[in-house]
Coordinates of C-alpha atoms in Angstrom, one line a residue:
X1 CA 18.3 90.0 62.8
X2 CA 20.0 93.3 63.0
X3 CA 22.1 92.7 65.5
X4 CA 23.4 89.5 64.3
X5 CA 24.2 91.0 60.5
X6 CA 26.1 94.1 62.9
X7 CA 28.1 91.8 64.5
X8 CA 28.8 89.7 61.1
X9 CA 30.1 93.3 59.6
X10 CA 32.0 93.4 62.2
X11 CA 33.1 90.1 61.9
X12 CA 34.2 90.9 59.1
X13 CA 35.7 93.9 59.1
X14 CA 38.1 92.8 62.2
X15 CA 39.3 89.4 60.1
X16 CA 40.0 92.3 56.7
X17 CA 42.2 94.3 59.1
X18 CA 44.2 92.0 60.6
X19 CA 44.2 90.3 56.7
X20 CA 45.7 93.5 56.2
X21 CA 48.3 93.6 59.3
X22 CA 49.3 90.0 58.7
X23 CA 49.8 91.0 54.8
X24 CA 51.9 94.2 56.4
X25 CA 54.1 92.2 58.7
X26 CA 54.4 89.1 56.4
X27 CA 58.5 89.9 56.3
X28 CA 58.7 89.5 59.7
X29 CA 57.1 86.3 60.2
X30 CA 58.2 83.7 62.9
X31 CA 58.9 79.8 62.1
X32 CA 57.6 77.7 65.0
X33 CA 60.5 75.0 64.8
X34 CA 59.3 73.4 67.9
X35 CA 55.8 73.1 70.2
X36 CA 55.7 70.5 73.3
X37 CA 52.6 70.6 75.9
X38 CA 53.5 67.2 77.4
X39 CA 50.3 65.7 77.1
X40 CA 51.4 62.9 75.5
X41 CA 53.4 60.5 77.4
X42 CA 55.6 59.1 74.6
X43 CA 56.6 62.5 73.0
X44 CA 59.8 62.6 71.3
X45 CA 60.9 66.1 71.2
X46 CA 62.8 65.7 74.1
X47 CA 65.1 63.2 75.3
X48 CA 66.8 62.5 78.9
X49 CA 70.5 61.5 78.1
X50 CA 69.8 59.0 80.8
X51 CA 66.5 57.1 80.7
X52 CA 64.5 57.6 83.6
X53 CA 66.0 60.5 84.9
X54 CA 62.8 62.7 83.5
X55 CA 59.4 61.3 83.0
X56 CA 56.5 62.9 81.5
X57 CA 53.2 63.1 84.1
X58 CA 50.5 64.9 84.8
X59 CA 51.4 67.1 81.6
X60 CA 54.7 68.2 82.2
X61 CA 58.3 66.4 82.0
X62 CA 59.6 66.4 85.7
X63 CA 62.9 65.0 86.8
X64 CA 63.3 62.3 88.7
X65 CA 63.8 62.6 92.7
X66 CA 66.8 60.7 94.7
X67 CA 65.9 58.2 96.9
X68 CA 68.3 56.9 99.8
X69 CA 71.6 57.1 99.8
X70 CA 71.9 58.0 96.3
X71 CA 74.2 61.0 95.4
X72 CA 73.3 64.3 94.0
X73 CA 74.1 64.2 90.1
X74 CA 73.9 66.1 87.4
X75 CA 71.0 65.3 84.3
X76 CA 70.1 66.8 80.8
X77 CA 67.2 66.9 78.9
X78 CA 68.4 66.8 75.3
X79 CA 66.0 68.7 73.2
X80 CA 65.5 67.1 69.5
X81 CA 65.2 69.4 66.4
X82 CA 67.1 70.4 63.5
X83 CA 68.9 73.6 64.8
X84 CA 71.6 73.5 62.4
X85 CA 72.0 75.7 59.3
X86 CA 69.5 78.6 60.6
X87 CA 69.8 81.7 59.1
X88 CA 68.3 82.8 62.7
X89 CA 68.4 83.4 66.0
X90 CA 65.9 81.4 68.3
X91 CA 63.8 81.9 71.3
X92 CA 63.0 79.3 73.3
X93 CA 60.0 79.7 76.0
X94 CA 58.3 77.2 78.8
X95 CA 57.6 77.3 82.3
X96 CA 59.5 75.8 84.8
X97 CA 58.8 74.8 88.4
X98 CA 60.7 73.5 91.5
X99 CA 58.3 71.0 93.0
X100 CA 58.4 69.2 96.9
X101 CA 58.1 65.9 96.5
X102 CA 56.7 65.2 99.7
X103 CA 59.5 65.9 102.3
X104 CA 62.9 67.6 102.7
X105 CA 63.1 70.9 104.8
X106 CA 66.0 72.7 102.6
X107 CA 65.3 74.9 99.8
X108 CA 65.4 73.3 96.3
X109 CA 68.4 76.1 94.9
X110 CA 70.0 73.8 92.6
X111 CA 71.0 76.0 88.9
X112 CA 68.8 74.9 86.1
X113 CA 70.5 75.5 82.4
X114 CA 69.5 75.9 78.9
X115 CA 73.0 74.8 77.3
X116 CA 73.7 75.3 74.0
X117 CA 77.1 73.8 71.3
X118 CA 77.6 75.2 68.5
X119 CA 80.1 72.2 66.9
X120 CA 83.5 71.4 68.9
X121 CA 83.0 75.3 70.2
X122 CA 82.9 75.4 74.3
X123 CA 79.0 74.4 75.6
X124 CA 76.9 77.6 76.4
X125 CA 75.4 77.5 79.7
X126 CA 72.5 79.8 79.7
X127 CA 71.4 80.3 83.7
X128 CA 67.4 80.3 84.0
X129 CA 64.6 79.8 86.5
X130 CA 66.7 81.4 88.8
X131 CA 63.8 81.9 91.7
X132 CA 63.7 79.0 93.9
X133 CA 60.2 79.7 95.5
X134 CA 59.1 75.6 95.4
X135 CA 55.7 74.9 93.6
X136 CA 56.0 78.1 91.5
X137 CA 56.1 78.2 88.0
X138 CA 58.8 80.6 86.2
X139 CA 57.7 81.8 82.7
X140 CA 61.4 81.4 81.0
X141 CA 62.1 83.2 77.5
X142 CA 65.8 82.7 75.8
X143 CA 67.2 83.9 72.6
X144 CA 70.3 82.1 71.4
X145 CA 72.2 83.7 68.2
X146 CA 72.5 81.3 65.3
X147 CA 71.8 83.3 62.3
X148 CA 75.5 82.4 61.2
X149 CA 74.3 78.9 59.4
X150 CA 75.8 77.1 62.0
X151 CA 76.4 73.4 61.9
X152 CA 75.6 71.0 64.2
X153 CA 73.7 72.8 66.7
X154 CA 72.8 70.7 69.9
X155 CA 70.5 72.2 72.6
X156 CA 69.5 70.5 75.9
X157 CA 68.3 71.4 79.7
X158 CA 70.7 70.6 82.5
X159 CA 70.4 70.5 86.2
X160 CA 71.0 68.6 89.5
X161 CA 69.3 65.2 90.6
X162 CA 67.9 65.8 94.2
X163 CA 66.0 64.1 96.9
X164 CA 62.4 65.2 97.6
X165 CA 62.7 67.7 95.3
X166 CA 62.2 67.5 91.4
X167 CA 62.1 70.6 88.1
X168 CA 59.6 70.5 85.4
X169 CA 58.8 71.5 82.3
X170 CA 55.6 72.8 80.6
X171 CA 54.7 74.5 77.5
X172 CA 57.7 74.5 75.6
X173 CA 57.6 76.7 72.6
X174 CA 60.8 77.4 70.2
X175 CA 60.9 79.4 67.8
X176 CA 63.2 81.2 64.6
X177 CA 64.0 84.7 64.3
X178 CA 65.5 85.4 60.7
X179 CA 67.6 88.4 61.0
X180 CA 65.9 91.6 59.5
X181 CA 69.0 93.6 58.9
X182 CA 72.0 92.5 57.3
X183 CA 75.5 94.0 57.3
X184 CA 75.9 92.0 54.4
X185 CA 73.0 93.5 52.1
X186 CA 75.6 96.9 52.2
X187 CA 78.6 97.3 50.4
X188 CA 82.2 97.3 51.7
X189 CA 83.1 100.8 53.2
X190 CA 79.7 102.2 53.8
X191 CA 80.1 104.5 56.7
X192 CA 76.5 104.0 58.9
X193 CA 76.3 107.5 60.3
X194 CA 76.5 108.9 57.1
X195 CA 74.4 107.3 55.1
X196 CA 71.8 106.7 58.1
X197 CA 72.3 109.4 59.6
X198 CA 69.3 111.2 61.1
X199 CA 66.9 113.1 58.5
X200 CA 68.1 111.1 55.9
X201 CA 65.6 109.8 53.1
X202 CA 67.0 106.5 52.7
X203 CA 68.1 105.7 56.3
X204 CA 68.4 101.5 56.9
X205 CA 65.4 99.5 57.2
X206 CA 64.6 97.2 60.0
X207 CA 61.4 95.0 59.5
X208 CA 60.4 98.3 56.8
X209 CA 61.2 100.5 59.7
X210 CA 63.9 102.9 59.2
X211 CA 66.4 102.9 61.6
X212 CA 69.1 106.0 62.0
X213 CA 72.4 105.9 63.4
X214 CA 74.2 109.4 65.1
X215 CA 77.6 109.2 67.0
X216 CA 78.9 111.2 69.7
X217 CA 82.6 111.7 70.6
X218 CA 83.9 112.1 74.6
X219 CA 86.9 114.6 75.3
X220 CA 90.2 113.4 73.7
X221 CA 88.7 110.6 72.0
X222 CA 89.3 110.2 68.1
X223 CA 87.1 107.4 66.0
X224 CA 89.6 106.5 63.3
X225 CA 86.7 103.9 61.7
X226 CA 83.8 103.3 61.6
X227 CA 83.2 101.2 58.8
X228 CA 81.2 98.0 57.2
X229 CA 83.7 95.9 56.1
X230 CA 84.5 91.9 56.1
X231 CA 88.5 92.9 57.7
X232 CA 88.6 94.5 60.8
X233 CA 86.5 91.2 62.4
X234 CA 86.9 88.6 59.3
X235 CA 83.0 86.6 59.8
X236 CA 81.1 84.8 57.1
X237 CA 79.9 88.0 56.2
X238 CA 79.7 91.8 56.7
X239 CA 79.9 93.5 59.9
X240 CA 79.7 97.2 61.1
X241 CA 83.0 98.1 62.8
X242 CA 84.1 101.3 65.2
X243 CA 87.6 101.6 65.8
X244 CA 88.7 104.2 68.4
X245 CA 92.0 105.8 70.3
X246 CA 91.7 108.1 73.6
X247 CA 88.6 106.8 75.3
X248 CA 88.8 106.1 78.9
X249 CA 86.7 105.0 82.0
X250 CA 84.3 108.0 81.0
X251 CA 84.8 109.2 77.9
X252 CA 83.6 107.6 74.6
X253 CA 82.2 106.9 71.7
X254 CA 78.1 106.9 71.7
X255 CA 75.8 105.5 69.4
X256 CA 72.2 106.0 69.0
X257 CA 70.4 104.0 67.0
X258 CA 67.0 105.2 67.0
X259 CA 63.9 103.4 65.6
X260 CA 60.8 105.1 62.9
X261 CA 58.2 102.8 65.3
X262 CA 58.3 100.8 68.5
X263 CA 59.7 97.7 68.0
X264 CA 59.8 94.5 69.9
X265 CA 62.2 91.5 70.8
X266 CA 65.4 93.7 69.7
X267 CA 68.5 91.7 69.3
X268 CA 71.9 92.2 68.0
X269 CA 75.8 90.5 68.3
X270 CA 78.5 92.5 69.4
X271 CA 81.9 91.4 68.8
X272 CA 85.0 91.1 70.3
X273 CA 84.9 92.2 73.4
X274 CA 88.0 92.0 75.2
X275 CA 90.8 93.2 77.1
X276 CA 94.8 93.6 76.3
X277 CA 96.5 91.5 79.1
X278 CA 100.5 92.4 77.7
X279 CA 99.8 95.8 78.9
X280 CA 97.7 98.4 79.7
X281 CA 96.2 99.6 76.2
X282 CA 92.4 98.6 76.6
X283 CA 90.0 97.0 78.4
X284 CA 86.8 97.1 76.7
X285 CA 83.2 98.6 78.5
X286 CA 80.2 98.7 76.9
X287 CA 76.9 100.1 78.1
X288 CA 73.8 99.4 76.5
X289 CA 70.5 101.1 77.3
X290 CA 67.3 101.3 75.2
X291 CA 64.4 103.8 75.4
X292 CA 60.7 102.6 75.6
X293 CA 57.5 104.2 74.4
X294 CA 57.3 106.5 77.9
X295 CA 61.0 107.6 77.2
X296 CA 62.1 106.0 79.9
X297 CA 65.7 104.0 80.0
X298 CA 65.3 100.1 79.8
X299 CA 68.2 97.8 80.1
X300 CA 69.0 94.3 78.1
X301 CA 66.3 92.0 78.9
X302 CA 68.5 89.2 78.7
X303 CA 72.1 89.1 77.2
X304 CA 74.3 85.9 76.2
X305 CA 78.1 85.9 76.1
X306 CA 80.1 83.7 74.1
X307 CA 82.5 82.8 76.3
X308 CA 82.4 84.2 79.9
X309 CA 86.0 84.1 80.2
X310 CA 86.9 86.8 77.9
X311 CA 83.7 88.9 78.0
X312 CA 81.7 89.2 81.1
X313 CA 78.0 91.0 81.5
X314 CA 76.3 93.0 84.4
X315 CA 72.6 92.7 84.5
X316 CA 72.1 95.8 87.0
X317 CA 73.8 98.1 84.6
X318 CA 73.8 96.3 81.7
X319 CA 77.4 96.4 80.8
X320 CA 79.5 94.1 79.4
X321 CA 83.6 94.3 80.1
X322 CA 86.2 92.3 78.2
X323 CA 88.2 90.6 80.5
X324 CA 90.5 88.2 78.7
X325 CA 92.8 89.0 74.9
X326 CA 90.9 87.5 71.9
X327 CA 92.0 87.2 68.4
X328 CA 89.4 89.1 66.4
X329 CA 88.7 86.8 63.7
X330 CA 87.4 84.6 66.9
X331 CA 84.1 84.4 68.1
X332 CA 84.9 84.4 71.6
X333 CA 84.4 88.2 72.4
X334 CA 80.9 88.0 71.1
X335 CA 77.9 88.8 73.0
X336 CA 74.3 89.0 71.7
X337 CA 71.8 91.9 73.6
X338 CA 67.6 91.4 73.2
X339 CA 65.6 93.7 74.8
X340 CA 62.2 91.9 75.3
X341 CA 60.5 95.3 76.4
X342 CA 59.6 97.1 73.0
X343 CA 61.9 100.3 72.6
X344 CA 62.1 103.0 70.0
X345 CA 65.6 103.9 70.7
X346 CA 69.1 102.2 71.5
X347 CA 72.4 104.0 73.3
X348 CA 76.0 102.2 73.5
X349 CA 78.5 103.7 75.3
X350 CA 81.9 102.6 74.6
X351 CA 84.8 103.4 77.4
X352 CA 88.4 102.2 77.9
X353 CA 89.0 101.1 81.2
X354 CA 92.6 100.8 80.1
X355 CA 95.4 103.0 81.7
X356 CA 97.2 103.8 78.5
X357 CA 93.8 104.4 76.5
X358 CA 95.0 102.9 73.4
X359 CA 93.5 101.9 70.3
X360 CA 90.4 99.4 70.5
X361 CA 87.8 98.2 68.7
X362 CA 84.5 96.1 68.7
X363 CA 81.8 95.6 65.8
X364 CA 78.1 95.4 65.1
X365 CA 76.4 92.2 64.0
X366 CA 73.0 91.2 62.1
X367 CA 69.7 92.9 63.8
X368 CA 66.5 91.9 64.7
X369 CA 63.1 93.4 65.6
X370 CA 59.7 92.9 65.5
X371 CA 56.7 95.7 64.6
X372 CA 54.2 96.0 67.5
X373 CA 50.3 96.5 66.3
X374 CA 48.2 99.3 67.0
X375 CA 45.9 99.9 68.8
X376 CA 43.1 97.3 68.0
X377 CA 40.3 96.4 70.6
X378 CA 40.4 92.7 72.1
X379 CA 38.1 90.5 69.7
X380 CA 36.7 87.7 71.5
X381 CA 35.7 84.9 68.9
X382 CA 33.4 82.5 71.3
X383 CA 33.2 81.9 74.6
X384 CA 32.0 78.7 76.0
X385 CA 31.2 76.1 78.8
X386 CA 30.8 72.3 79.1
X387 CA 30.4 69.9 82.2
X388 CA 33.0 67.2 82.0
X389 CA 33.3 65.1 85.2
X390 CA 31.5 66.9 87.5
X391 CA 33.6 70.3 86.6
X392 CA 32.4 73.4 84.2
X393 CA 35.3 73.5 82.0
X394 CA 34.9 77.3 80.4
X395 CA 37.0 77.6 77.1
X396 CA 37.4 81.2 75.0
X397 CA 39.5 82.3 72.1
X398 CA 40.5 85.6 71.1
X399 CA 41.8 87.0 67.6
X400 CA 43.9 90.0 68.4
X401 CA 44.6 91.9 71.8
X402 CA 46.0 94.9 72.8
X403 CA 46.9 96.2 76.5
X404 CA 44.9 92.9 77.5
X405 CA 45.5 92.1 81.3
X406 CA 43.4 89.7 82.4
X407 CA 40.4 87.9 82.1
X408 CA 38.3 87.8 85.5
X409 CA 35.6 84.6 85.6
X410 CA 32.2 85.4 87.1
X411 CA 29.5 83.0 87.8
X412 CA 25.6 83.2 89.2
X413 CA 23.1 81.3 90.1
X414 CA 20.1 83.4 89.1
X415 CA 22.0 85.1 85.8
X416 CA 21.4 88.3 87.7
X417 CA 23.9 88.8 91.0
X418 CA 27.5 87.4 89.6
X419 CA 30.6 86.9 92.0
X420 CA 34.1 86.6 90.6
X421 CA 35.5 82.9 90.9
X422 CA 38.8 83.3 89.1
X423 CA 41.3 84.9 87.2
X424 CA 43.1 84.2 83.8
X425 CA 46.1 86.1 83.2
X426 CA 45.7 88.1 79.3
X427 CA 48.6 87.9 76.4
X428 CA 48.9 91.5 76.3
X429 CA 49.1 92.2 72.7
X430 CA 49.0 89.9 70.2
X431 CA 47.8 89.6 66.3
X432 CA 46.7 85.9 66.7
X433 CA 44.3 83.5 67.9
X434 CA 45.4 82.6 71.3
X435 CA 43.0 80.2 73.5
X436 CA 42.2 80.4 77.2
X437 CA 40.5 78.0 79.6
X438 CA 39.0 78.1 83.5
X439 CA 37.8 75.1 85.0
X440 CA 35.2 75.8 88.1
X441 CA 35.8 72.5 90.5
X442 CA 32.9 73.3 92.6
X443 CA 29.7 74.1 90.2
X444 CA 26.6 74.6 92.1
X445 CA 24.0 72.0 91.4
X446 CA 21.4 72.8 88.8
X447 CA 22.1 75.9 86.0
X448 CA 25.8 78.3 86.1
X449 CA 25.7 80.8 84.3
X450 CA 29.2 82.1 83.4
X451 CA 30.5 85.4 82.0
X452 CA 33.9 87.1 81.5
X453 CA 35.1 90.5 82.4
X454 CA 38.1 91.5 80.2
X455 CA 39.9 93.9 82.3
X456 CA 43.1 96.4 80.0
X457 CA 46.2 97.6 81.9
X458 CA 44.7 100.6 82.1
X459 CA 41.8 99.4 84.0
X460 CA 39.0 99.5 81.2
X461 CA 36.2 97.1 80.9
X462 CA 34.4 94.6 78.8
X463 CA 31.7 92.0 79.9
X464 CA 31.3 88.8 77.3
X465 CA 28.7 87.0 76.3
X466 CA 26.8 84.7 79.3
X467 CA 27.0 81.1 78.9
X468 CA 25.1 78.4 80.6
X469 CA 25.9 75.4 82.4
X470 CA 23.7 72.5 83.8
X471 CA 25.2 70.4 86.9
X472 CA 23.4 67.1 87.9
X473 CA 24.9 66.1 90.6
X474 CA 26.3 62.3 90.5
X475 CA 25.3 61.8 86.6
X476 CA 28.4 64.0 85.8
X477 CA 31.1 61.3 86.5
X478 CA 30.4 60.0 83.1
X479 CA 32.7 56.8 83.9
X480 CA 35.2 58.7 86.1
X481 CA 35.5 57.4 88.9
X482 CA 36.1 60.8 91.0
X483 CA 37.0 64.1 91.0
X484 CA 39.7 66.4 92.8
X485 CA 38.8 70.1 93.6
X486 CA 40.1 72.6 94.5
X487 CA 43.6 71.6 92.0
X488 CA 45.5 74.6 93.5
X489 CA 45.2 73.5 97.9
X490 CA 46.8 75.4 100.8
X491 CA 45.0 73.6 103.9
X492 CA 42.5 70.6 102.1
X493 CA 41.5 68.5 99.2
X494 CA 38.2 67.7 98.0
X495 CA 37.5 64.2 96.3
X496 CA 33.8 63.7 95.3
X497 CA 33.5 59.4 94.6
X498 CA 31.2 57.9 92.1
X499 CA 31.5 55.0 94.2
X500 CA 30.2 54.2 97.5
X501 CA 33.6 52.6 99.1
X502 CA 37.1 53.4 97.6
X503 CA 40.7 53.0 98.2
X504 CA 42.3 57.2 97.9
X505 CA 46.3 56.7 97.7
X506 CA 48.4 60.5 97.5
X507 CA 51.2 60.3 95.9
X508 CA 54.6 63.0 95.1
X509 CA 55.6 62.9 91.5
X510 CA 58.2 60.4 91.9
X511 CA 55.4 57.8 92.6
X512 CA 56.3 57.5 96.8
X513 CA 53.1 57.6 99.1
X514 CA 52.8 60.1 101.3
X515 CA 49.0 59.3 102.9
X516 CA 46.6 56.3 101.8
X517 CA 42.5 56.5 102.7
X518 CA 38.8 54.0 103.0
X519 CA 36.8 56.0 101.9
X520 CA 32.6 54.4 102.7
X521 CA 30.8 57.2 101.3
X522 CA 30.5 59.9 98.6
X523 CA 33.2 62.5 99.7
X524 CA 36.5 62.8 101.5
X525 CA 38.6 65.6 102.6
X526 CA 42.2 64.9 102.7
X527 CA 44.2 67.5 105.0
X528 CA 47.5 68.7 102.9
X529 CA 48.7 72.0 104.8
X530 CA 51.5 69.6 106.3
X531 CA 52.7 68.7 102.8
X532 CA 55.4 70.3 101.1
X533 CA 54.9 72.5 98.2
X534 CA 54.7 70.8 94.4
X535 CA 52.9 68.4 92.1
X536 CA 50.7 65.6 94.0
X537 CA 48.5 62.6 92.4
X538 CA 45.5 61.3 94.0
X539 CA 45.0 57.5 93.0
X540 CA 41.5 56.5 93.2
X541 CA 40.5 52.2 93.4
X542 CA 37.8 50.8 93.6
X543 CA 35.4 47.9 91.8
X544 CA 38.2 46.8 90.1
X545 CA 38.8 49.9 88.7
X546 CA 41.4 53.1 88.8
X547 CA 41.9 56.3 88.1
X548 CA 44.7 59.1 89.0
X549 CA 44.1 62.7 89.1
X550 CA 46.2 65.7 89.7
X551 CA 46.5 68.3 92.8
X552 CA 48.9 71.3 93.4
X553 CA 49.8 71.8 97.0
X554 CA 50.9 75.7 97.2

């Protein structure tokens, strides 16, 4: 009785401080504008321009795979939301995997884009899923700036149409960023490193985390501004603006922008950059470089130009080079930077790769960032286990995490010797519920018992609560008509039959058959080392009945 008013107290104390966190953090709160698991067939949230060219199966939207003669051609997925008039920037996350459809020897290394248009403006390609290991699945995470109340915003996925081979789509989450610092909330003329300047009481406030700017100068370079103002790059609203003379290839202009806290999913515009093409006066080079809670130097995450033929980005140094003139009340210089690793400091340099090193300038958009949480313990909220045909289908929930790595699934027979049976990969930190699931596809017969070991990043350990589970055999079909196991196969395939004789068809995604089997007794083992990697369905007939399950050849 003890015990169970402890763990209520503690119950309770856990759901007050996160009451309280949520209550703290309520300004920086995240609109889900869009959620899409796939599980239902006739969703709507996305569309195919052309119908048939992606069809949802097997819990994901896959596109469809050539057959024949048929020509390679290009397909979009038109995602359907109301994008337009967001006074925020979005981020848009799913997995995506290259599946073998059965045949084909080359590799699958068609581009895959999230495109974006912003009006009558030139389409944004984004490039992602850019590993081309087949039957992999990429976790992909995009941020695309629209803070600016743009209208008419239309997203969609594009790639190539090819044979034996097919892309899909999983999980797709999107959602708003409102910007958390404004140039617009300051008045016209404000000069940032002086009224932010480091040590200052009232420095800028980020999410309610201050945020000071310092400048450095280079040899021989002067800053003749460095201003907010609506004139030097005329925008819907207020911008931060540096205007220098005398910079070259090496020497600058630095700004630090340094942080009260750690914060997360960083993101800012920087516009116009460009290049004089007349003559010689500027080129425009920008590097930009954050610091993370080690003190070590991170680079952009991920970085999106506006137009990649005036402003061009390099990943490995992360440094982005004007390369075309733009008019500065354009928007075609601008590029947005997110740092997805949490940092507590940003640095950009800004050089003149320009022989005459001549007067130039670029300017400072709208920030965002997101307060990490502290140190809480992982706060499991149940963890349970069910038999559902002929599988033990574990499910647990947790409340909050921090520095959670993984979840390692153990099962015994005796509830005394456990072995470890699988893995599920943790959120890392996190403030709300998020749910997990195992399924073991080979219970032993009678009672599993089943417990979790929650393993940090820094190796610590807890153990769960045990759950058990009773197996009985053939009773566990329920209906079904057969089960697959294991669902992730290198050399073989499991099907246990609820019938005595059965036709077993195995099929790619895009429906062709690839091996067909008479099956006169309980069980059949189906060889799949020779199959390419990807998505497979077993069809299972039999008594005038069917059913199709799901197998993953890796």
């Amino acid at each position: 009785m003890h015990e169970r008013h402890n763990a209520l107290v503690m119950k309770q104390l856990y759901t007050l401080i996160l009451t309280l966190i949520l209550f703290t953090l309520s300004a920086q709160a995240q609109e889900v504008l869009l959620k899409e698991d796939f599980t239902n067939a006739s969703q709507t949230n996305l569309t195919p321009a052309v119908s048939g060219n992606w069809t949802v199966t097997g819990g994901a939207i896959y596109t469809r795979s050539l057959s024949g003669n048929e020509a390679q051609v290009t397909t979009k997925l038109n995602v359907n939301g109301n994008f337009s008039k967001l006074d925020a920037d979005i981020r848009i996350k799913w997995a995506g995997t290259r599946s073998a459809n059965g045949g084909g020897s080359q590799s699958f290394n068609s581009p895959i884009y999230l495109c974006y248009q912003i009006g009558s403006n030139p389409v944004q390609k984004v490039p992602v899923d850019a590993a081309i290991t087949v039957g992999t699945a990429v976790q992909n995470r995009v941020v695309i700036p629209l803070s600016n109340n743009y209208d008419n915003v239309k997203i969609y996925f594009e790639t190539t149409l090819n044979k034996n081979y097919s892309y899909s789509i999983d999980d797709l989450e999107i959602v708003a960023l409102p910007n958390m610092f404004k140039w617009s909330s300051r008045p016209d003329g404000e000069q940032p490193f002086v009224v932010a300047a480091p040590g200052t009481t009232s420095p800028y406030l980020l999410n309610d985390v201050p945020m000071y700017w310092s400048m450095t100068k280079g040899a021989g370079v002067t800053v003749e501004a460095a201003t907010v103002n609506n004139t030097q790059f005329p925008r819907s609203g207020n911008s931060f603006s540096i205007v220098q003379t005398g910079a070259s290839a090496t020497e600058g202009t630095n700004v630090k922008i340094k942080f009260g806290e750690l914060l997360t999913d960083v993101s800012f515009m920087l516009l116009d950059i460009d290049k004089t093409t007349a003559t010689s006066q500027f080129t425009d080079k920008l590097v930009v470089t954050g610091i993370n809670s080690a003190g070590n130097v991170v680079l952009a995450s991920q970085s999106f130009v506006k137009n990649a033929a005036y402003a061009q980005f390099d990943a490995k140094s992360s440094t982005f080079t004007g390369v075309a003139d733009v008019d500065n009340s354009l928007e075609l210089g601008n590029v947005t930077v997110v740092f997805t690793e949490a940092v507590k400091e940003i640095n950009i340099s800004y050089y003149n790769l320009g022989a005459d090193r001549g007067r130039q300038g670029i300017g400072f958009g709208n920030f965002n960032g997101y307060r990490t949480i502290g140190a809480l313990p992982v706060e499991l909220m149940f963890f349970r286990g069910a038999m559902q045909s002929g599988n033990a289908k574990l499910s647990w929930a947790t409340a909050q995490e921090v520095n959670n790595d993984k979840f390692v699934v153990e099962r015994s027979q005796d509830g005394k010797n456990y072995s470890a049976i699988g893995e599920v990969k943790g959120n890392g930190n996190s403030i709300t519920r998020i749910n997990y699931s195992f399924t073991d596809t080979n219970p032993a017969e009678g009672i599993n018992y089943y417990r979790l070991r929650q393993i940090d990043f820094d190796g610590a350990e807890e153990m769960s609560n045990i759950v058990a589970v009773q197996y009985k055999g053939q009773q566990v079909f329920q209906g079904n008509l057969a089960k697959v196991y294991p669902t992730l196969a290198t050399d073989e395939v499991n099907v246990k039959l609820a019938l005595d004789a059965a036709q077993i068809t195995v099929l790619d995604v895009s429906g062709r058959q690839v091996a067909q089997y008479s099956s006169t007794g309980r069980e059949l083992t189906i060889p799949v080392s020779q199959l390419q990697r990807g998505v497979y369905l077993v069809k299972v007939s039999g008594n005038s009945q069917q059913q199709t399950l799901r197998f993953v050849k890796q």
